[in-house]
mmCIF file of C-alpha atoms (C1' of nucleotides) in Angstrom:
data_model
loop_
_atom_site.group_PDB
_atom_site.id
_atom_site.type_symbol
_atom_site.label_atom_id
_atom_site.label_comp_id
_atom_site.label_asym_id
_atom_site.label_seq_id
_atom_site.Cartn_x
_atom_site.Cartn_y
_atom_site.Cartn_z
ATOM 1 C CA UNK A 520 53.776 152.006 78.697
ATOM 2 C CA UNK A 521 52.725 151.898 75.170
ATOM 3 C CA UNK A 522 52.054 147.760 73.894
ATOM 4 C CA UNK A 523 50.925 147.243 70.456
ATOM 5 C CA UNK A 524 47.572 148.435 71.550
ATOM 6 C CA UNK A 525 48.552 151.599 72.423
ATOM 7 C CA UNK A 526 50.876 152.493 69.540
ATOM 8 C CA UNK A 527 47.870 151.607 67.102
ATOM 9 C CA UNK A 528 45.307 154.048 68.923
ATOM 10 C CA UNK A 529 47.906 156.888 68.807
ATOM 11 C CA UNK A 530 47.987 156.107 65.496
ATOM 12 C CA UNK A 531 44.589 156.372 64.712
ATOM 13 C CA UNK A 532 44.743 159.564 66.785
ATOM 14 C CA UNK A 533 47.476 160.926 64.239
ATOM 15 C CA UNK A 534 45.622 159.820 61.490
ATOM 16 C CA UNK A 535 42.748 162.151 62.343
ATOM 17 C CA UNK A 536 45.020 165.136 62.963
ATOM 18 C CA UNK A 537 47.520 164.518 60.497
ATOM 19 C CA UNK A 538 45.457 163.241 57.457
ATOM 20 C CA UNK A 539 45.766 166.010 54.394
ATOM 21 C CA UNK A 540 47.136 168.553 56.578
ATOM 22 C CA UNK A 541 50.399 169.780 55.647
ATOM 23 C CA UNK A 542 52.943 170.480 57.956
ATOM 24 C CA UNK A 543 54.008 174.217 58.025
ATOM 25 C CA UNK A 544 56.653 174.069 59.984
ATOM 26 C CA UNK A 545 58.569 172.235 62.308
ATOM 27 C CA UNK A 546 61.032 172.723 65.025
ATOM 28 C CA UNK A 547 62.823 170.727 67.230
ATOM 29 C CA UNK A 548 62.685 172.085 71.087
ATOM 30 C CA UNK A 549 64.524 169.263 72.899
ATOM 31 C CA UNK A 550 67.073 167.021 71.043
ATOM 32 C CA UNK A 551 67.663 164.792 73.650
ATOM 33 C CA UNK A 552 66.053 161.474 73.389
ATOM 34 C CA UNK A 553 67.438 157.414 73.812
ATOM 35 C CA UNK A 554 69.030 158.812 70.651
ATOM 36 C CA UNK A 555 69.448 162.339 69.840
ATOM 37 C CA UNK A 556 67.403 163.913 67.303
ATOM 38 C CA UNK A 557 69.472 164.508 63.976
ATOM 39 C CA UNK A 558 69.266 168.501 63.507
ATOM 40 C CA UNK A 559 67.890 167.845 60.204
ATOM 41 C CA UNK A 560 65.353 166.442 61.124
ATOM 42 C CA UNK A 561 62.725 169.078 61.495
ATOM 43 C CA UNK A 562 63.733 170.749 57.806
ATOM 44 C CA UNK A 563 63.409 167.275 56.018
ATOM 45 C CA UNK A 564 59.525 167.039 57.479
ATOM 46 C CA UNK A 565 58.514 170.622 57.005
ATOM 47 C CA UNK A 566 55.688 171.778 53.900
ATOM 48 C CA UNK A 567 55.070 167.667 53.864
ATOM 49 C CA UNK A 568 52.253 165.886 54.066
ATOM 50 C CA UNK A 569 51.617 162.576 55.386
ATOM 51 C CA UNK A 570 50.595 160.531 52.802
ATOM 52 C CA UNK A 571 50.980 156.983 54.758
ATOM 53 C CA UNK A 572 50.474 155.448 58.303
ATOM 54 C CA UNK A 573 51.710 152.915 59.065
ATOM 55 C CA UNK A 574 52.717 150.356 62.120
ATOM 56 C CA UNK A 575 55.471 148.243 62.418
ATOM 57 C CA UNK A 576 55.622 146.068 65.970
ATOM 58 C CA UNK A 577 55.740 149.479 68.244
ATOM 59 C CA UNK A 578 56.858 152.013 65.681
ATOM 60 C CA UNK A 579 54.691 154.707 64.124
ATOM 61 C CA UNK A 580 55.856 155.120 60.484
ATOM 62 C CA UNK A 581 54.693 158.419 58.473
ATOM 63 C CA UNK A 582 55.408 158.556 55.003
ATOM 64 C CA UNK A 583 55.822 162.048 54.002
ATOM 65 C CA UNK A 584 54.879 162.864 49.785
ATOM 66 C CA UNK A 585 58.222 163.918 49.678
ATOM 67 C CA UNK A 586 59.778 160.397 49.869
ATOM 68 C CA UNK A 587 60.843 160.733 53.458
ATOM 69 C CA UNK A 588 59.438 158.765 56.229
ATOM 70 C CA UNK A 589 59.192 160.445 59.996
ATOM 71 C CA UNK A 590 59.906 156.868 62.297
ATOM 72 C CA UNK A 591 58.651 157.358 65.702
ATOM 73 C CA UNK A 592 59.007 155.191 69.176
ATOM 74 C CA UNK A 593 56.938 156.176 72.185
ATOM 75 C CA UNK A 594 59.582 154.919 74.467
ATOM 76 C CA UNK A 595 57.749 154.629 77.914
ATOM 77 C CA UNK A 596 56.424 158.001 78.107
ATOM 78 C CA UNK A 597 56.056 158.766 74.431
ATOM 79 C CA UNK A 598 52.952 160.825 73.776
ATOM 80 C CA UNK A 599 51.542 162.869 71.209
ATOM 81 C CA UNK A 600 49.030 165.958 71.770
ATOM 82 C CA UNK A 601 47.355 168.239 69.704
ATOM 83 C CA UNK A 602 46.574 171.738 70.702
ATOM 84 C CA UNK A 603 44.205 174.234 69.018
ATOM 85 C CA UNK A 604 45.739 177.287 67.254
ATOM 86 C CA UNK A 605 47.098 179.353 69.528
ATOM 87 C CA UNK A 606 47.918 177.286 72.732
ATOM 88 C CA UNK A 607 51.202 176.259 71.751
ATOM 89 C CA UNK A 608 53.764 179.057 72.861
ATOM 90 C CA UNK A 609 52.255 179.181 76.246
ATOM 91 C CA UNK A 610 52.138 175.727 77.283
ATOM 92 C CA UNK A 611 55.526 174.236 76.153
ATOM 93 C CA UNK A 612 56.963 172.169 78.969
ATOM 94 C CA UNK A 613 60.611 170.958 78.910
ATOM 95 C CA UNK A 614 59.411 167.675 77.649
ATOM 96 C CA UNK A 615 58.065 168.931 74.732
ATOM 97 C CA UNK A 616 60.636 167.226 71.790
ATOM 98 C CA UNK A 617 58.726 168.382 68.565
ATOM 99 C CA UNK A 618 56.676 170.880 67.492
ATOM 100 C CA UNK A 619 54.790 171.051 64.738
ATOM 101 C CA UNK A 620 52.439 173.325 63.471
ATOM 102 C CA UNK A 621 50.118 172.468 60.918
ATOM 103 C CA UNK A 622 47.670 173.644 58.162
ATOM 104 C CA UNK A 623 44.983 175.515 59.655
ATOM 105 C CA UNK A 624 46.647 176.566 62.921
ATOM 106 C CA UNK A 625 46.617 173.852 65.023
ATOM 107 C CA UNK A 626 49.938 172.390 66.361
ATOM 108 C CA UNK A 627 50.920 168.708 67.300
ATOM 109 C CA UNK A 628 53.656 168.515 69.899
ATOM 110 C CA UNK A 629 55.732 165.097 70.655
ATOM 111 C CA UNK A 630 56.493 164.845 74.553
ATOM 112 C CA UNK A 631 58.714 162.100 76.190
ATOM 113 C CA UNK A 632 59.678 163.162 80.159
ATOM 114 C CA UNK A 633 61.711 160.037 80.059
ATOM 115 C CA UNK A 634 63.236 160.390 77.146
ATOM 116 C CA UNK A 635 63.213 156.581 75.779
ATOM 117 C CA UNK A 636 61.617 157.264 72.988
ATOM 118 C CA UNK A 637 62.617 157.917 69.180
ATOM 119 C CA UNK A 638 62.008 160.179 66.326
ATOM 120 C CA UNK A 639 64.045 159.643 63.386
ATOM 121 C CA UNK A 640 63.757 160.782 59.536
ATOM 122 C CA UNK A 641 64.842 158.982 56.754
ATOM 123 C CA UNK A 642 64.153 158.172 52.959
ATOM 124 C CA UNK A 643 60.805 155.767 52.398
ATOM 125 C CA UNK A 644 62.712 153.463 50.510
ATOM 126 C CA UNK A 645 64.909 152.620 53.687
ATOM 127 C CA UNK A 646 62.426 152.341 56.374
ATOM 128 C CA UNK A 647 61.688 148.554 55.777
ATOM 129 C CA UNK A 648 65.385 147.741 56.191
ATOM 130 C CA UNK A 649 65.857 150.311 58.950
ATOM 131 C CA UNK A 650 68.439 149.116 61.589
ATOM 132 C CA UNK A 651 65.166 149.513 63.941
ATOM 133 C CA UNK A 652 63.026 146.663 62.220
ATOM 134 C CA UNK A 653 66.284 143.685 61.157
ATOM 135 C CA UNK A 654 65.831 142.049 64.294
ATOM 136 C CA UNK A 655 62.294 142.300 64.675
ATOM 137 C CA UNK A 656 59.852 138.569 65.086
ATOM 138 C CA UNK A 657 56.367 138.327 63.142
ATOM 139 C CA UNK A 658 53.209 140.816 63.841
ATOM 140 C CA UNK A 659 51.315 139.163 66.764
ATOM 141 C CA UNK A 660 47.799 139.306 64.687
ATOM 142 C CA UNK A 661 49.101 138.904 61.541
ATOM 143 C CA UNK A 662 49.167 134.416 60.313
ATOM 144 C CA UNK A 663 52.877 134.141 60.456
ATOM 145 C CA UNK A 664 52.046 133.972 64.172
ATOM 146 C CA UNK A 665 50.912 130.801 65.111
ATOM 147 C CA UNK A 666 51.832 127.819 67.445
ATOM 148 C CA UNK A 667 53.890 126.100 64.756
ATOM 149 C CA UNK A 668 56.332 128.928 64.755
ATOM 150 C CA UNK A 669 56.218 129.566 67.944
ATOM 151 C CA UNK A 670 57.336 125.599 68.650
ATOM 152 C CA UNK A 671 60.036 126.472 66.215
ATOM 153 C CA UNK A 672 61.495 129.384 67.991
ATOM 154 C CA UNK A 673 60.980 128.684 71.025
ATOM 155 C CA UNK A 674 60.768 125.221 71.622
ATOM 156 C CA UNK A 675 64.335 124.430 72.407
ATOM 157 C CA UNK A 676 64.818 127.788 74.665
ATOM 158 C CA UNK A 677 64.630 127.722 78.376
ATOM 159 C CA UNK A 678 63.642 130.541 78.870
ATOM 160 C CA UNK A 679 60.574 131.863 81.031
ATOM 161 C CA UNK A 680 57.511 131.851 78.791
ATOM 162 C CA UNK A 681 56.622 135.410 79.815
ATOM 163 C CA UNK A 682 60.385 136.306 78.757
ATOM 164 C CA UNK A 683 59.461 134.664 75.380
ATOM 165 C CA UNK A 684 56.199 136.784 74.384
ATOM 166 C CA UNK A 685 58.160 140.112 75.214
ATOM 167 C CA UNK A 686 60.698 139.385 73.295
ATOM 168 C CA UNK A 687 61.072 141.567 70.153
ATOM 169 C CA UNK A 688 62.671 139.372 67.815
ATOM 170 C CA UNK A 689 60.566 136.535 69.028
ATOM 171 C CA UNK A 690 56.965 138.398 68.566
ATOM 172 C CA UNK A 691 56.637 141.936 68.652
ATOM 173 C CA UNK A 692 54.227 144.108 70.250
ATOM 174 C CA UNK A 693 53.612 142.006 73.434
ATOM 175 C CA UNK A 694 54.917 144.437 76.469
ATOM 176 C CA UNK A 695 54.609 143.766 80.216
ATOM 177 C CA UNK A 696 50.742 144.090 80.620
ATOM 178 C CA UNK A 697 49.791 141.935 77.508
ATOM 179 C CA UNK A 698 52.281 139.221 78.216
ATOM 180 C CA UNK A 699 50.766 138.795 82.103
ATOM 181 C CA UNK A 700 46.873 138.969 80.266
ATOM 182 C CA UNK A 701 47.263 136.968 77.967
ATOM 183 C CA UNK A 702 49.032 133.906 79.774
ATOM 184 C CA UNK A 703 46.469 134.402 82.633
ATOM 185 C CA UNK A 704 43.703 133.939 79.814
ATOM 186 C CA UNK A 705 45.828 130.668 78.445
ATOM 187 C CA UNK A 706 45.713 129.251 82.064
ATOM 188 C CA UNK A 707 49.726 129.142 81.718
ATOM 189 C CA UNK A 708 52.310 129.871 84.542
ATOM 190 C CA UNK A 709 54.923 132.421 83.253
ATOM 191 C CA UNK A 710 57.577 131.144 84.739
ATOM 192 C CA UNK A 711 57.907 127.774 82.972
ATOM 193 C CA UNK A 712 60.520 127.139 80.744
ATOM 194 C CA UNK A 713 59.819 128.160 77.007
ATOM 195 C CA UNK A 714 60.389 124.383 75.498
ATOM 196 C CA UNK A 715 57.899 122.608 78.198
ATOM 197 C CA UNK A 716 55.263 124.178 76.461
ATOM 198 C CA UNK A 717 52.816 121.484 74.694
ATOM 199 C CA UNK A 718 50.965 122.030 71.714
ATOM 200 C CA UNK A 719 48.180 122.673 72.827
ATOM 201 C CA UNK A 720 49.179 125.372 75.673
ATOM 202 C CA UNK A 721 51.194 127.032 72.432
ATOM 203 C CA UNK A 722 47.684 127.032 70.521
ATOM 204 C CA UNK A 723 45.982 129.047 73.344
ATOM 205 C CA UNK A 724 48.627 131.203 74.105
ATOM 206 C CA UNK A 725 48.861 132.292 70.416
ATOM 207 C CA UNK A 726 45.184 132.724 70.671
ATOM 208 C CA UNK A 727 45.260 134.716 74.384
ATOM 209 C CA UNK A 728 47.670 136.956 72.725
ATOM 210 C CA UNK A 729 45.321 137.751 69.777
ATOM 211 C CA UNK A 730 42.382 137.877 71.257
ATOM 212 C CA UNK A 731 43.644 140.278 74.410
ATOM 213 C CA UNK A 732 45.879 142.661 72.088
ATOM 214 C CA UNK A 733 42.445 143.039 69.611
ATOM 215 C CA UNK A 734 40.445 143.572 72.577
ATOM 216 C CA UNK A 735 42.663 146.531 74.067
ATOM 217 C CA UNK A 736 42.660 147.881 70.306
ATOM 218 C CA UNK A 737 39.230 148.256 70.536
ATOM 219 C CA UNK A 738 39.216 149.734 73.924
ATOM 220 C CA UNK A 739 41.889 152.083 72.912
ATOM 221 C CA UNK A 740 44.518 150.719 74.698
ATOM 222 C CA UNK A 741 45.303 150.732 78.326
ATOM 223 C CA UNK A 742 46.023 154.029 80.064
ATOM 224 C CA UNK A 743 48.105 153.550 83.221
ATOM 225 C CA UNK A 744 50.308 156.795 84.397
ATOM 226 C CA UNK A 745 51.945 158.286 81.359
ATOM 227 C CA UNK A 746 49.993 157.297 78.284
ATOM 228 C CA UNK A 747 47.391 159.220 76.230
ATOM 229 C CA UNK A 748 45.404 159.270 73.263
ATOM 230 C CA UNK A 749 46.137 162.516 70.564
ATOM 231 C CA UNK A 750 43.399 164.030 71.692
ATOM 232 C CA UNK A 751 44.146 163.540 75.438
ATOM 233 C CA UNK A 752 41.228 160.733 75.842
ATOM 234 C CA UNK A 753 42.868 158.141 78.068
ATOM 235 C CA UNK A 754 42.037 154.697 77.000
ATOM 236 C CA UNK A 755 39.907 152.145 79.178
ATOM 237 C CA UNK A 756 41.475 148.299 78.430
ATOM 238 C CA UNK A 757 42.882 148.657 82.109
ATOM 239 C CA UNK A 758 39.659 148.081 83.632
ATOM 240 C CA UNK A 759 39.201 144.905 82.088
ATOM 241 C CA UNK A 760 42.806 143.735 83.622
ATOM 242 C CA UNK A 761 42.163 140.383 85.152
ATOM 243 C CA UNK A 762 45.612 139.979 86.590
ATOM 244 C CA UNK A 763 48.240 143.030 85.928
ATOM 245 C CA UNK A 764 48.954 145.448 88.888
ATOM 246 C CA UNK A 765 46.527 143.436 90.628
ATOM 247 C CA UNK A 766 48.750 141.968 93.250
ATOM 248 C CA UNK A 767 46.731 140.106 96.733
ATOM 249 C CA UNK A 768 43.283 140.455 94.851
ATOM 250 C CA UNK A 769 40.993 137.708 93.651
ATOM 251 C CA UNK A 770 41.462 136.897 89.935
ATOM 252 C CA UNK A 771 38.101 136.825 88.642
ATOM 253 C CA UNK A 772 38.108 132.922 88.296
ATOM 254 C CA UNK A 773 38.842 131.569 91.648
ATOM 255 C CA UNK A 774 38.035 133.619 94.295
ATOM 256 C CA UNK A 775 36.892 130.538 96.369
ATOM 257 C CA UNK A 776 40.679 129.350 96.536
ATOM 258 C CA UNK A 777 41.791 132.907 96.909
ATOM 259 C CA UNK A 778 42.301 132.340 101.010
ATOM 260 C CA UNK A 779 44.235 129.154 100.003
ATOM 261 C CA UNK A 780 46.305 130.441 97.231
ATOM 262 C CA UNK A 781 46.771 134.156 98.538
ATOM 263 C CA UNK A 782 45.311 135.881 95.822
ATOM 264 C CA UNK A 783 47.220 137.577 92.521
ATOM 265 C CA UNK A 784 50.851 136.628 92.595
ATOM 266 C CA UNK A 785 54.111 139.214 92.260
ATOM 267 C CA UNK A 786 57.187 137.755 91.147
ATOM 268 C CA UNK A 787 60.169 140.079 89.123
ATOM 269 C CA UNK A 788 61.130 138.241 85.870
ATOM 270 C CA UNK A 789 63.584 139.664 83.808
ATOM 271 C CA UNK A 790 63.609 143.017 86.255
ATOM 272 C CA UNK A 791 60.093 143.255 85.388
ATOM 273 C CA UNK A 792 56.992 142.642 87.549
ATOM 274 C CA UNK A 793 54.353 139.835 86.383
ATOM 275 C CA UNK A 794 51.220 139.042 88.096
ATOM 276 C CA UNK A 795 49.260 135.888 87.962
ATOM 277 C CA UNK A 796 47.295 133.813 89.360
ATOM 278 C CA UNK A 797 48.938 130.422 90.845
ATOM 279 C CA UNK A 798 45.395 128.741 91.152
ATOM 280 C CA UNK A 799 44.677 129.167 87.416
ATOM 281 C CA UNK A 800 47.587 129.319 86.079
ATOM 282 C CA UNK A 801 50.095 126.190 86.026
ATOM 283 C "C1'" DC B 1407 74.807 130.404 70.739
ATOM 284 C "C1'" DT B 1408 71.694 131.503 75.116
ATOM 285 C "C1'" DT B 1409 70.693 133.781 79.276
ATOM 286 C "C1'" DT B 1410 71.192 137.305 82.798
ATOM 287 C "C1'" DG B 1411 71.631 141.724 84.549
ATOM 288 C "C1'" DG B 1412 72.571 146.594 84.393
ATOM 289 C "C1'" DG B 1413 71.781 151.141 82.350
ATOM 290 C "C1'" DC B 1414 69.241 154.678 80.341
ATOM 291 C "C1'" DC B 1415 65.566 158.452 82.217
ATOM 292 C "C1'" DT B 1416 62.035 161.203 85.103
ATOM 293 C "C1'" DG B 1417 57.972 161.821 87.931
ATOM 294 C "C1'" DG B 1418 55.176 160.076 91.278
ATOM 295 C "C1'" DA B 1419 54.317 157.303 95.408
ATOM 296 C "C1'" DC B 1420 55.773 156.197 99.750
ATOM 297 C "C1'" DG B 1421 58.104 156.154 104.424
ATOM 298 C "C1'" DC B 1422 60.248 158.654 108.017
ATOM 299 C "C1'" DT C 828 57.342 169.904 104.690
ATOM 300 C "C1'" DG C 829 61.124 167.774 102.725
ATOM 301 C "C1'" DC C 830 64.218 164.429 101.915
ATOM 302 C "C1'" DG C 831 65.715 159.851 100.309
ATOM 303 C "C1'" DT C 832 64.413 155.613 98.089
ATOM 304 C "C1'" DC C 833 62.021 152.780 95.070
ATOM 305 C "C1'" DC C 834 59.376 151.810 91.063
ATOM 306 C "C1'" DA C 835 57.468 152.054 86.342
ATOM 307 C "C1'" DG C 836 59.432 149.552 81.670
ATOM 308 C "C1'" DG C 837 61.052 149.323 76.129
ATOM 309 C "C1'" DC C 838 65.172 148.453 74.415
ATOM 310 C "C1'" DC C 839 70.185 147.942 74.034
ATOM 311 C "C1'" DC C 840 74.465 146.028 75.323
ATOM 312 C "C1'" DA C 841 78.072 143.762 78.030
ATOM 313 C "C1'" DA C 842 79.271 139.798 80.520
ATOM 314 C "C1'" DA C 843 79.052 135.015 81.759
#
DNA sequence: CTTTGGGCCTGGACGC
DNA sequence: TGCGTCCAGGCCCAAA
């Protein structure tokens, strides 16, 4: 379930396994993703060499030197791996999307068993106004996030604060885990209304968000089920989870009300699962 | 315009 | 053991 946090580790990853390496070759094993892979796809990307890496809300961008750009979305399962020389032909799964061998011997392979993922190719010049990134709100740690725009988008809306955070074109980056961490860190309940939010609960959300998104980053993300790091290393942010997938437990700030309050809270918002706790969070 | 809900996908967990 | 069912969730789209 790649969040921001996780999309900028696996970047890092591909950073150190990409970085002046060309790319010999490339081939395509499984075209089937949310959107099939265009069968030119693996010829525009071979002999190149990513020059740039980049990260747009939960894109990968790779900016070839040959004035393409290799757009990639993790999807759910997304995941990237790389294998020393010679592993490759014998370990292929049917998951396995793109291969790529590189400089040196060593191959990466792209794997996505649930297939929501994307890996598109198209000139640099066009990535910024990709159909992808028109829609897409502000960076969550970059200034143009901030309580005053959040008032301003959101403060006529009725819709569930949690809603709000996840939402793309609202702030992007914030997925399912962050959105429950962070408002259990702003002391806020996620399911009131987006436009009953005061200043001051916008102010420390804002700053929840930051501050549990940087964290993860530095923890290397969160590694629940399907997500890995390049090199396989799973990241460790889920241990510091206060609230998420911790359904009946005691959050770490009010165990003494616990009995009272029965612990973490599950409710289903939006089909998808939040926890929190309703002692803390109001 | 806003909000809601279903669909896409597969593997793993769970109950019987 | 094996089967059916549910769940995970980022993102898109149709419907109300």
């Amino acid at each position: 379930m790649p969040e921001l946090p996780e999309v900028e580790t696996v970047l890092g990853g591909l950073k150190t396994v990409l970085a002046g390496k060309k790319i010999l070759t490339a081939s395509v094993r499984s075209p089937k993703l949310r959107t099939i892979i265009s069968p030119s796809l693996a010829k525009h990307i071979e002999q190149g060499t990513v020059i740039g890496f980049r990260r747009r809300a939960k894109y990968i961008i790779l900016d070839l030197d040959n004035e393409k750009s290799l757009l990639v979305h993790l999807g759910m399962s997304g995941s990237f791996a790389h294998w020393p020389h010679g592993k490759a032909d014998r370990d292929l799964d049917r998951h396995d999307h793109l291969l790529l061998a590189l400089e040196g011997g060593s191959a990466l392979i792209f794997r996505d068993p649930r297939r929501f993922g994307i890996l598109e190719c198209m000139d640099t010049k066009e990535i910024d106004d990709c159909i992808h990134f028109r829609k897409l709100g502000p960076e969550p740690l970059g200034k143009n996030f901030s309580a005053g725009y959040l008032r301003a988008k959101i403060g006529q809306r009725k819709i569930p604060i949690k809603q709000a955070i996840m939402d793309q074109s609202i702030v992007v980056g914030v997925g399912n885990i962050y959105a429950s961490e962070a408002l259990y860190h702003a002391r806020i309940n996620p399911l009131r209304p987006s436009c009953e939010m005061n200043e001051k609960e916008l102010k420390s959300l804002v700053a929840a968000i930051k501050l549990k998104l940087r964290a993860a980053i530095k923890a290397g993300g969160s590694t629940l089920r399907d997500y890995r790091q390049v090199g396989g290393e799973a990241g460790c942010f889920q241990t510091s989870f206060n609230v998420y997938d911790r359904e009946g437990l005691t959050c770490p700030d009010c165990s003494c009300n616990a009995r009272k309050t029965g612990g973490i809270q599950r409710v289903i918002q939006g089909g998808r699962s939040t926890f929190y706790c309703p002692d803390r969070q109001k």
